[in-house]
PDB file of C-alpha atoms in Angstrom:
ATOM      1  CA  MET A   1       0.498 -11.859  13.506  1.00 80.00           C
ATOM      2  CA  ALA A   2       0.282 -15.060  11.488  1.00 90.00           C
ATOM      3  CA  LYS A   3       1.249 -18.677  11.887  1.00 94.00           C
ATOM      4  CA  VAL A   4       3.803 -19.308   9.127  1.00 96.00           C
ATOM      5  CA  LEU A   5       4.962 -22.747   8.025  1.00 97.00           C
ATOM      6  CA  ILE A   6       8.339 -22.600   6.283  1.00 96.00           C
ATOM      7  CA  VAL A   7       9.406 -25.685   4.316  1.00 96.00           C
ATOM      8  CA  GLU A   8      13.093 -25.138   3.570  1.00 95.00           C
ATOM      9  CA  ASP A   9      15.942 -27.667   3.579  1.00 93.00           C
ATOM     10  CA  ASP A  10      18.762 -25.104   3.900  1.00 93.00           C
ATOM     11  CA  GLY A  11      19.315 -24.807   7.638  1.00 94.00           C
ATOM     12  CA  THR A  12      20.939 -21.378   7.451  1.00 94.00           C
ATOM     13  CA  ILE A  13      18.082 -19.876   5.443  1.00 92.00           C
ATOM     14  CA  ARG A  14      15.455 -21.635   7.565  1.00 94.00           C
ATOM     15  CA  THR A  15      16.968 -20.368  10.825  1.00 94.00           C
ATOM     16  CA  GLY A  16      17.317 -16.838   9.454  1.00 94.00           C
ATOM     17  CA  VAL A  17      13.708 -16.687   8.274  1.00 93.00           C
ATOM     18  CA  VAL A  18      12.416 -18.112  11.567  1.00 95.00           C
ATOM     19  CA  ARG A  19      14.368 -15.486  13.502  1.00 94.00           C
ATOM     20  CA  ALA A  20      13.332 -12.609  11.231  1.00 94.00           C
ATOM     21  CA  LEU A  21       9.621 -13.450  11.122  1.00 94.00           C
ATOM     22  CA  THR A  22       9.455 -14.250  14.825  1.00 94.00           C
ATOM     23  CA  GLY A  23      10.949 -10.827  15.458  1.00 93.00           C
ATOM     24  CA  ARG A  24       8.081  -9.336  13.447  1.00 92.00           C
ATOM     25  CA  GLY A  25       5.481 -11.016  15.624  1.00 92.00           C
ATOM     26  CA  HIS A  26       4.734 -14.150  13.606  1.00 94.00           C
ATOM     27  CA  VAL A  27       4.610 -17.704  14.939  1.00 95.00           C
ATOM     28  CA  VAL A  28       6.900 -19.740  12.688  1.00 96.00           C
ATOM     29  CA  VAL A  29       6.793 -23.525  12.271  1.00 96.00           C
ATOM     30  CA  PRO A  30       9.903 -24.879  10.501  1.00 97.00           C
ATOM     31  CA  ALA A  31      10.195 -28.020   8.366  1.00 96.00           C
ATOM     32  CA  ALA A  32      13.313 -29.309   6.583  1.00 95.00           C
ATOM     33  CA  THR A  33      11.675 -31.883   4.276  1.00 95.00           C
ATOM     34  CA  ALA A  34       8.602 -32.153   2.100  1.00 94.00           C
ATOM     35  CA  MET A  35       7.077 -34.917   4.200  1.00 94.00           C
ATOM     36  CA  ASP A  36       7.575 -32.992   7.436  1.00 95.00           C
ATOM     37  CA  GLY A  37       6.053 -29.954   5.771  1.00 94.00           C
ATOM     38  CA  LEU A  38       2.967 -31.880   4.661  1.00 93.00           C
ATOM     39  CA  LYS A  39       2.484 -33.345   8.137  1.00 93.00           C
ATOM     40  CA  LEU A  40       2.863 -29.940   9.800  1.00 94.00           C
ATOM     41  CA  ALA A  41       0.499 -28.317   7.296  1.00 92.00           C
ATOM     42  CA  VAL A  42      -2.214 -30.663   8.576  1.00 89.00           C
ATOM     43  CA  ALA A  43      -1.255 -30.657  12.250  1.00 91.00           C
ATOM     44  CA  GLU A  44      -0.528 -26.939  12.677  1.00 92.00           C
ATOM     45  CA  ALA A  45      -3.111 -25.390  10.292  1.00 91.00           C
ATOM     46  CA  PRO A  46      -0.833 -22.481   9.316  1.00 94.00           C
ATOM     47  CA  ASP A  47      -2.147 -19.188   7.977  1.00 93.00           C
ATOM     48  CA  VAL A  48       0.461 -19.152   5.199  1.00 95.00           C
ATOM     49  CA  VAL A  49       3.132 -21.504   3.820  1.00 96.00           C
ATOM     50  CA  LEU A  50       6.589 -20.535   2.573  1.00 96.00           C
ATOM     51  CA  LEU A  51       7.629 -23.376   0.264  1.00 96.00           C
ATOM     52  CA  ASP A  52      11.037 -24.048  -1.237  1.00 94.00           C
ATOM     53  CA  LEU A  53      11.021 -26.027  -4.496  1.00 92.00           C
ATOM     54  CA  GLY A  54      14.391 -27.770  -4.130  1.00 90.00           C
ATOM     55  CA  LEU A  55      13.559 -30.146  -1.296  1.00 93.00           C
ATOM     56  CA  PRO A  56      15.581 -33.348  -0.699  1.00 93.00           C
ATOM     57  CA  ASP A  57      12.737 -35.882  -0.641  1.00 93.00           C
ATOM     58  CA  LEU A  58      10.139 -34.478  -3.052  1.00 91.00           C
ATOM     59  CA  ASP A  59      10.031 -31.683  -5.600  1.00 89.00           C
ATOM     60  CA  GLY A  60       8.348 -28.595  -4.215  1.00 88.00           C
ATOM     61  CA  ARG A  61       5.823 -28.461  -7.057  1.00 87.00           C
ATOM     62  CA  GLU A  62       4.536 -31.882  -6.017  1.00 90.00           C
ATOM     63  CA  VAL A  63       4.189 -30.627  -2.454  1.00 91.00           C
ATOM     64  CA  LEU A  64       2.337 -27.616  -3.823  1.00 90.00           C
ATOM     65  CA  ARG A  65      -0.133 -29.815  -5.711  1.00 87.00           C
ATOM     66  CA  MET A  66      -0.680 -32.011  -2.657  1.00 89.00           C
ATOM     67  CA  LEU A  67      -1.376 -29.012  -0.453  1.00 89.00           C
ATOM     68  CA  ARG A  68      -3.708 -27.494  -3.026  1.00 84.00           C
ATOM     69  CA  ALA A  69      -5.672 -30.752  -3.234  1.00 78.00           C
ATOM     70  CA  VAL A  70      -6.680 -30.456   0.427  1.00 78.00           C
ATOM     71  CA  SER A  71      -6.275 -26.822   1.437  1.00 83.00           C
ATOM     72  CA  ARG A  72      -6.719 -23.231   0.282  1.00 82.00           C
ATOM     73  CA  VAL A  73      -3.964 -21.958   2.575  1.00 89.00           C
ATOM     74  CA  PRO A  74      -1.962 -19.176   0.880  1.00 91.00           C
ATOM     75  CA  ILE A  75       1.342 -20.539  -0.453  1.00 93.00           C
ATOM     76  CA  ILE A  76       4.369 -18.408  -1.290  1.00 94.00           C
ATOM     77  CA  VAL A  77       7.044 -20.240  -3.265  1.00 93.00           C
ATOM     78  CA  VAL A  78      10.537 -19.148  -2.188  1.00 92.00           C
ATOM     79  CA  THR A  79      13.234 -20.582  -4.409  1.00 89.00           C
ATOM     80  CA  ALA A  80      16.514 -20.055  -6.229  1.00 88.00           C
ATOM     81  CA  ARG A  81      14.827 -21.071  -9.503  1.00 84.00           C
ATOM     82  CA  ARG A  82      14.457 -17.787 -11.336  1.00 80.00           C
ATOM     83  CA  THR A  83      13.341 -18.642 -14.879  1.00 83.00           C
ATOM     84  CA  GLU A  84       9.965 -17.483 -16.132  1.00 78.00           C
ATOM     85  CA  GLY A  85       9.049 -21.076 -16.939  1.00 80.00           C
ATOM     86  CA  GLU A  86       9.600 -22.200 -13.359  1.00 84.00           C
ATOM     87  CA  MET A  87       7.559 -19.276 -12.079  1.00 83.00           C
ATOM     88  CA  VAL A  88       4.665 -19.994 -14.423  1.00 80.00           C
ATOM     89  CA  ARG A  89       4.645 -23.713 -13.548  1.00 82.00           C
ATOM     90  CA  ALA A  90       4.543 -22.930  -9.839  1.00 85.00           C
ATOM     91  CA  LEU A  91       1.730 -20.418 -10.281  1.00 82.00           C
ATOM     92  CA  ASP A  92      -0.114 -22.908 -12.492  1.00 77.00           C
ATOM     93  CA  ALA A  93       0.224 -25.514  -9.750  1.00 80.00           C
ATOM     94  CA  GLY A  94      -1.493 -23.209  -7.260  1.00 82.00           C
ATOM     95  CA  ALA A  95       1.086 -20.871  -5.734  1.00 87.00           C
ATOM     96  CA  ASP A  96      -0.235 -17.483  -4.623  1.00 86.00           C
ATOM     97  CA  ASP A  97       3.113 -15.739  -4.995  1.00 88.00           C
ATOM     98  CA  TYR A  98       6.677 -16.468  -6.119  1.00 89.00           C
ATOM     99  CA  VAL A  99       9.828 -15.028  -4.547  1.00 89.00           C
ATOM    100  CA  VAL A 100      13.356 -15.608  -5.845  1.00 88.00           C
ATOM    101  CA  LYS A 101      16.238 -16.074  -3.401  1.00 88.00           C
ATOM    102  CA  PRO A 102      17.958 -14.197  -1.936  1.00 86.00           C
ATOM    103  CA  TYR A 103      15.171 -12.188  -0.357  1.00 85.00           C
ATOM    104  CA  GLY A 104      15.032  -9.840   2.596  1.00 86.00           C
ATOM    105  CA  ALA A 105      12.925 -10.165   5.720  1.00 86.00           C
ATOM    106  CA  GLU A 106      11.040  -6.960   4.926  1.00 87.00           C
ATOM    107  CA  GLN A 107      10.087  -8.227   1.463  1.00 87.00           C
ATOM    108  CA  ILE A 108       8.865 -11.640   2.622  1.00 91.00           C
ATOM    109  CA  ASP A 109       6.923 -10.069   5.504  1.00 91.00           C
ATOM    110  CA  ALA A 110       5.211  -7.701   3.036  1.00 88.00           C
ATOM    111  CA  ARG A 111       4.286 -10.600   0.775  1.00 89.00           C
ATOM    112  CA  ILE A 112       2.889 -12.564   3.719  1.00 91.00           C
ATOM    113  CA  ARG A 113       0.697  -9.607   4.670  1.00 88.00           C
ATOM    114  CA  ALA A 114      -0.452  -9.228   1.053  1.00 84.00           C
ATOM    115  CA  VAL A 115      -1.515 -12.860   0.551  1.00 86.00           C
ATOM    116  CA  LEU A 116      -3.288 -12.819   3.911  1.00 86.00           C
ATOM    117  CA  ARG A 117      -5.207  -9.677   2.948  1.00 80.00           C
ATOM    118  CA  ARG A 118      -6.307 -11.359  -0.261  1.00 74.00           C
ATOM    119  CA  ALA A 119      -7.250 -14.561   1.585  1.00 71.00           C
ATOM    120  CA  ASP A 120      -9.325 -12.518   4.041  1.00 67.00           C
ATOM    121  CA  GLY A 121     -11.259 -10.928   1.189  1.00 57.00           C
ATOM    122  CA  GLY A 122     -10.012  -7.448   1.973  1.00 50.00           C
ATOM    123  CA  SER A 123     -10.914  -4.297   0.115  1.00 43.00           C
ATOM    124  CA  SER A 124      -8.087  -4.708  -2.410  1.00 44.00           C
ATOM    125  CA  GLY A 125     -10.155  -6.526  -5.031  1.00 49.00           C
ATOM    126  CA  PRO A 126     -12.677  -5.041  -7.430  1.00 49.00           C
ATOM    127  CA  GLU A 127     -15.754  -6.865  -6.062  1.00 50.00           C
ATOM    128  CA  ARG A 128     -17.586  -3.610  -5.283  1.00 57.00           C
ATOM    129  CA  ASP A 129     -16.873  -2.086  -8.698  1.00 71.00           C
ATOM    130  CA  PRO A 130     -19.170  -2.171 -11.735  1.00 85.00           C
ATOM    131  CA  ALA A 131     -19.163  -4.742 -14.510  1.00 90.00           C
ATOM    132  CA  LEU A 132     -17.171  -3.676 -17.575  1.00 93.00           C
ATOM    133  CA  ASP A 133     -17.626  -4.478 -21.258  1.00 94.00           C
ATOM    134  CA  VAL A 134     -14.784  -3.141 -23.404  1.00 95.00           C
ATOM    135  CA  ASP A 135     -13.487  -4.350 -26.776  1.00 93.00           C
ATOM    136  CA  GLY A 136     -15.003  -7.808 -26.521  1.00 94.00           C
ATOM    137  CA  VAL A 137     -14.080  -8.486 -22.898  1.00 96.00           C
ATOM    138  CA  ARG A 138     -16.902  -8.464 -20.350  1.00 96.00           C
ATOM    139  CA  ILE A 139     -15.832  -8.741 -16.748  1.00 95.00           C
ATOM    140  CA  ASP A 140     -18.176  -8.846 -13.753  1.00 92.00           C
ATOM    141  CA  PRO A 141     -16.412  -8.357 -10.391  1.00 87.00           C
ATOM    142  CA  ARG A 142     -19.396  -9.409  -8.283  1.00 84.00           C
ATOM    143  CA  ALA A 143     -19.876 -12.719 -10.075  1.00 86.00           C
ATOM    144  CA  ARG A 144     -16.096 -13.030 -10.621  1.00 87.00           C
ATOM    145  CA  THR A 145     -16.695 -13.982 -14.255  1.00 93.00           C
ATOM    146  CA  ALA A 146     -15.055 -12.823 -17.468  1.00 96.00           C
ATOM    147  CA  THR A 147     -15.786 -13.572 -21.116  1.00 97.00           C
ATOM    148  CA  LEU A 148     -13.980 -12.882 -24.387  1.00 96.00           C
ATOM    149  CA  ASP A 149     -16.368 -12.395 -27.290  1.00 94.00           C
ATOM    150  CA  GLY A 150     -18.973 -14.278 -25.258  1.00 95.00           C
ATOM    151  CA  VAL A 151     -16.683 -17.224 -24.428  1.00 96.00           C
ATOM    152  CA  PRO A 152     -15.911 -17.737 -20.707  1.00 96.00           C
ATOM    153  CA  LEU A 153     -12.312 -17.123 -19.645  1.00 95.00           C
ATOM    154  CA  ASP A 154     -10.761 -19.499 -17.107  1.00 91.00           C
ATOM    155  CA  LEU A 155      -8.824 -17.009 -14.982  1.00 88.00           C
ATOM    156  CA  THR A 156      -7.043 -17.366 -11.673  1.00 83.00           C
ATOM    157  CA  PRO A 157      -8.018 -14.823  -8.979  1.00 81.00           C
ATOM    158  CA  ARG A 158      -4.892 -12.770  -9.677  1.00 82.00           C
ATOM    159  CA  GLU A 159      -5.419 -12.852 -13.448  1.00 88.00           C
ATOM    160  CA  PHE A 160      -8.999 -11.703 -12.907  1.00 90.00           C
ATOM    161  CA  ASP A 161      -7.934  -8.752 -10.762  1.00 89.00           C
ATOM    162  CA  LEU A 162      -5.174  -7.824 -13.211  1.00 92.00           C
ATOM    163  CA  LEU A 163      -7.519  -7.925 -16.196  1.00 95.00           C
ATOM    164  CA  TYR A 164     -10.172  -5.908 -14.354  1.00 94.00           C
ATOM    165  CA  HIS A 165      -7.659  -3.228 -13.440  1.00 92.00           C
ATOM    166  CA  LEU A 166      -6.425  -2.938 -17.033  1.00 95.00           C
ATOM    167  CA  VAL A 167      -9.913  -2.963 -18.574  1.00 95.00           C
ATOM    168  CA  SER A 168     -11.055  -0.308 -16.087  1.00 93.00           C
ATOM    169  CA  ARG A 169      -8.232   1.894 -17.410  1.00 91.00           C
ATOM    170  CA  ALA A 170      -8.801   1.037 -21.090  1.00 93.00           C
ATOM    171  CA  GLY A 171      -6.878   3.294 -23.448  1.00 92.00           C
ATOM    172  CA  GLU A 172      -4.448   4.389 -20.715  1.00 93.00           C
ATOM    173  CA  VAL A 173      -0.899   3.200 -20.162  1.00 94.00           C
ATOM    174  CA  VAL A 174      -0.729   1.574 -16.719  1.00 93.00           C
ATOM    175  CA  GLY A 175       2.711   1.270 -15.150  1.00 91.00           C
ATOM    176  CA  LYS A 176       4.035  -1.929 -13.604  1.00 86.00           C
ATOM    177  CA  ARG A 177       4.570  -0.102 -10.325  1.00 84.00           C
ATOM    178  CA  GLU A 178       0.850   0.700 -10.188  1.00 86.00           C
ATOM    179  CA  LEU A 179      -0.111  -2.868 -11.070  1.00 87.00           C
ATOM    180  CA  LEU A 180       2.113  -4.365  -8.388  1.00 81.00           C
ATOM    181  CA  THR A 181       0.943  -1.990  -5.685  1.00 77.00           C
ATOM    182  CA  GLU A 182      -2.750  -1.890  -6.652  1.00 80.00           C
ATOM    183  CA  VAL A 183      -3.370  -5.494  -7.733  1.00 82.00           C
ATOM    184  CA  TRP A 184      -0.856  -7.316  -5.520  1.00 74.00           C
ATOM    185  CA  GLN A 185      -0.556  -4.729  -2.711  1.00 69.00           C
ATOM    186  CA  LEU A 186       3.202  -5.217  -2.799  1.00 66.00           C
ATOM    187  CA  PRO A 187       6.130  -2.782  -2.843  1.00 63.00           C
ATOM    188  CA  TYR A 188       7.632  -2.341  -6.302  1.00 62.00           C
ATOM    189  CA  THR A 189      11.184  -3.444  -7.139  1.00 61.00           C
ATOM    190  CA  THR A 190      12.711  -3.296 -10.601  1.00 54.00           C
ATOM    191  CA  ALA A 191      13.820  -6.946 -10.244  1.00 49.00           C
ATOM    192  CA  ASP A 192      10.302  -8.199  -9.576  1.00 62.00           C
ATOM    193  CA  LYS A 193       8.960 -10.349 -12.443  1.00 75.00           C
ATOM    194  CA  THR A 194       5.535 -10.978 -10.915  1.00 78.00           C
ATOM    195  CA  VAL A 195       3.714  -8.555 -13.219  1.00 85.00           C
ATOM    196  CA  ASP A 196       5.575  -9.729 -16.343  1.00 85.00           C
ATOM    197  CA  VAL A 197       4.739 -13.368 -15.706  1.00 85.00           C
ATOM    198  CA  HIS A 198       1.068 -12.725 -15.040  1.00 87.00           C
ATOM    199  CA  LEU A 199       0.791 -10.516 -18.121  1.00 91.00           C
ATOM    200  CA  SER A 200       2.327 -13.289 -20.227  1.00 90.00           C
ATOM    201  CA  TRP A 201      -0.072 -15.784 -18.696  1.00 88.00           C
ATOM    202  CA  LEU A 202      -3.057 -13.493 -19.246  1.00 93.00           C
ATOM    203  CA  ARG A 203      -2.089 -12.875 -22.874  1.00 94.00           C
ATOM    204  CA  ARG A 204      -2.159 -16.614 -23.564  1.00 92.00           C
ATOM    205  CA  LYS A 205      -5.697 -16.852 -22.237  1.00 94.00           C
ATOM    206  CA  LEU A 206      -6.727 -13.909 -24.404  1.00 95.00           C
ATOM    207  CA  GLY A 207      -5.257 -15.691 -27.446  1.00 94.00           C
ATOM    208  CA  GLU A 208      -2.385 -13.317 -28.072  1.00 94.00           C
ATOM    209  CA  THR A 209       1.336 -12.822 -27.460  1.00 91.00           C
ATOM    210  CA  ALA A 210       3.591  -9.888 -26.655  1.00 88.00           C
ATOM    211  CA  GLN A 211       4.887 -10.078 -30.238  1.00 90.00           C
ATOM    212  CA  GLU A 212       1.366 -10.129 -31.715  1.00 91.00           C
ATOM    213  CA  PRO A 213      -0.836  -8.245 -29.234  1.00 92.00           C
ATOM    214  CA  ARG A 214      -4.519  -7.536 -29.772  1.00 93.00           C
ATOM    215  CA  ARG A 215      -5.726  -6.092 -26.475  1.00 94.00           C
ATOM    216  CA  LEU A 216      -2.703  -5.962 -24.140  1.00 95.00           C
ATOM    217  CA  HIS A 217      -0.070  -3.653 -25.588  1.00 94.00           C
ATOM    218  CA  THR A 218       3.314  -3.152 -23.922  1.00 91.00           C
ATOM    219  CA  VAL A 219       4.688   0.372 -23.950  1.00 90.00           C
ATOM    220  CA  ARG A 220       8.396  -0.137 -23.443  1.00 86.00           C
ATOM    221  CA  ARG A 221       9.792   1.187 -20.160  1.00 82.00           C
ATOM    222  CA  VAL A 222       6.379   2.609 -19.277  1.00 87.00           C
ATOM    223  CA  GLY A 223       3.761  -0.115 -18.802  1.00 91.00           C
ATOM    224  CA  VAL A 224       0.862  -1.818 -20.551  1.00 94.00           C
ATOM    225  CA  LYS A 225      -2.307  -0.541 -22.232  1.00 94.00           C
ATOM    226  CA  TYR A 226      -5.590  -2.380 -22.758  1.00 95.00           C
ATOM    227  CA  GLY A 227      -7.639  -1.864 -25.913  1.00 92.00           C
ATOM    228  CA  LEU A 228      -8.076  -2.965 -29.531  1.00 87.00           C
ATOM    229  CA  GLN A 229      -5.936  -0.932 -31.878  1.00 74.00           C
ATOM    230  CA  PRO A 230      -7.735   0.766 -34.800  1.00 62.00           C
TER     231      PRO A 230
END
């Protein structure tokens, strides 16, 4: 059971989520505006925040930045904005996950459980695994550091886990289903763009693109493979 703060201006959606999550054992604190959400985030100390971006008084990304400035509470963006650019900007601003409306109660409950497991430092990460040094990338799970040709990489926690998983399977094609379930601990759906966005983000930090890959190679309809091509 978790205390969930939902910041959502649509009354129908807000009421439905409150009912669904309460029925699953969560304590749900609703807010209809950005300012109410910020006040409740301080007063209620929620375990996780569900944050809409299209709020009437302040853009959700600004709320996200404000929350991140004072708290490490897990934040799941829930929004109708479905472009990759919007998703990347929200993740850049500090979101832990991104869900596009409409979404089901089972999906959002699974994502809440996943971000809480990560926040609790559960066994899902690679911290107990050995350091790896493959094709110019050295990644140390205990120190949570990664370098590319000796230069430190500035990775988010999810990017780090994704890169570690791919490097640990160097030379093998890893499917998106495996990445979503092993790295995010989430059920796989064909409409989920989480893996695609993080791969695109990770490629930029490795100095490559999907069109001109060096280490992260997409195998169409199968997955992605790590390794320098001969």
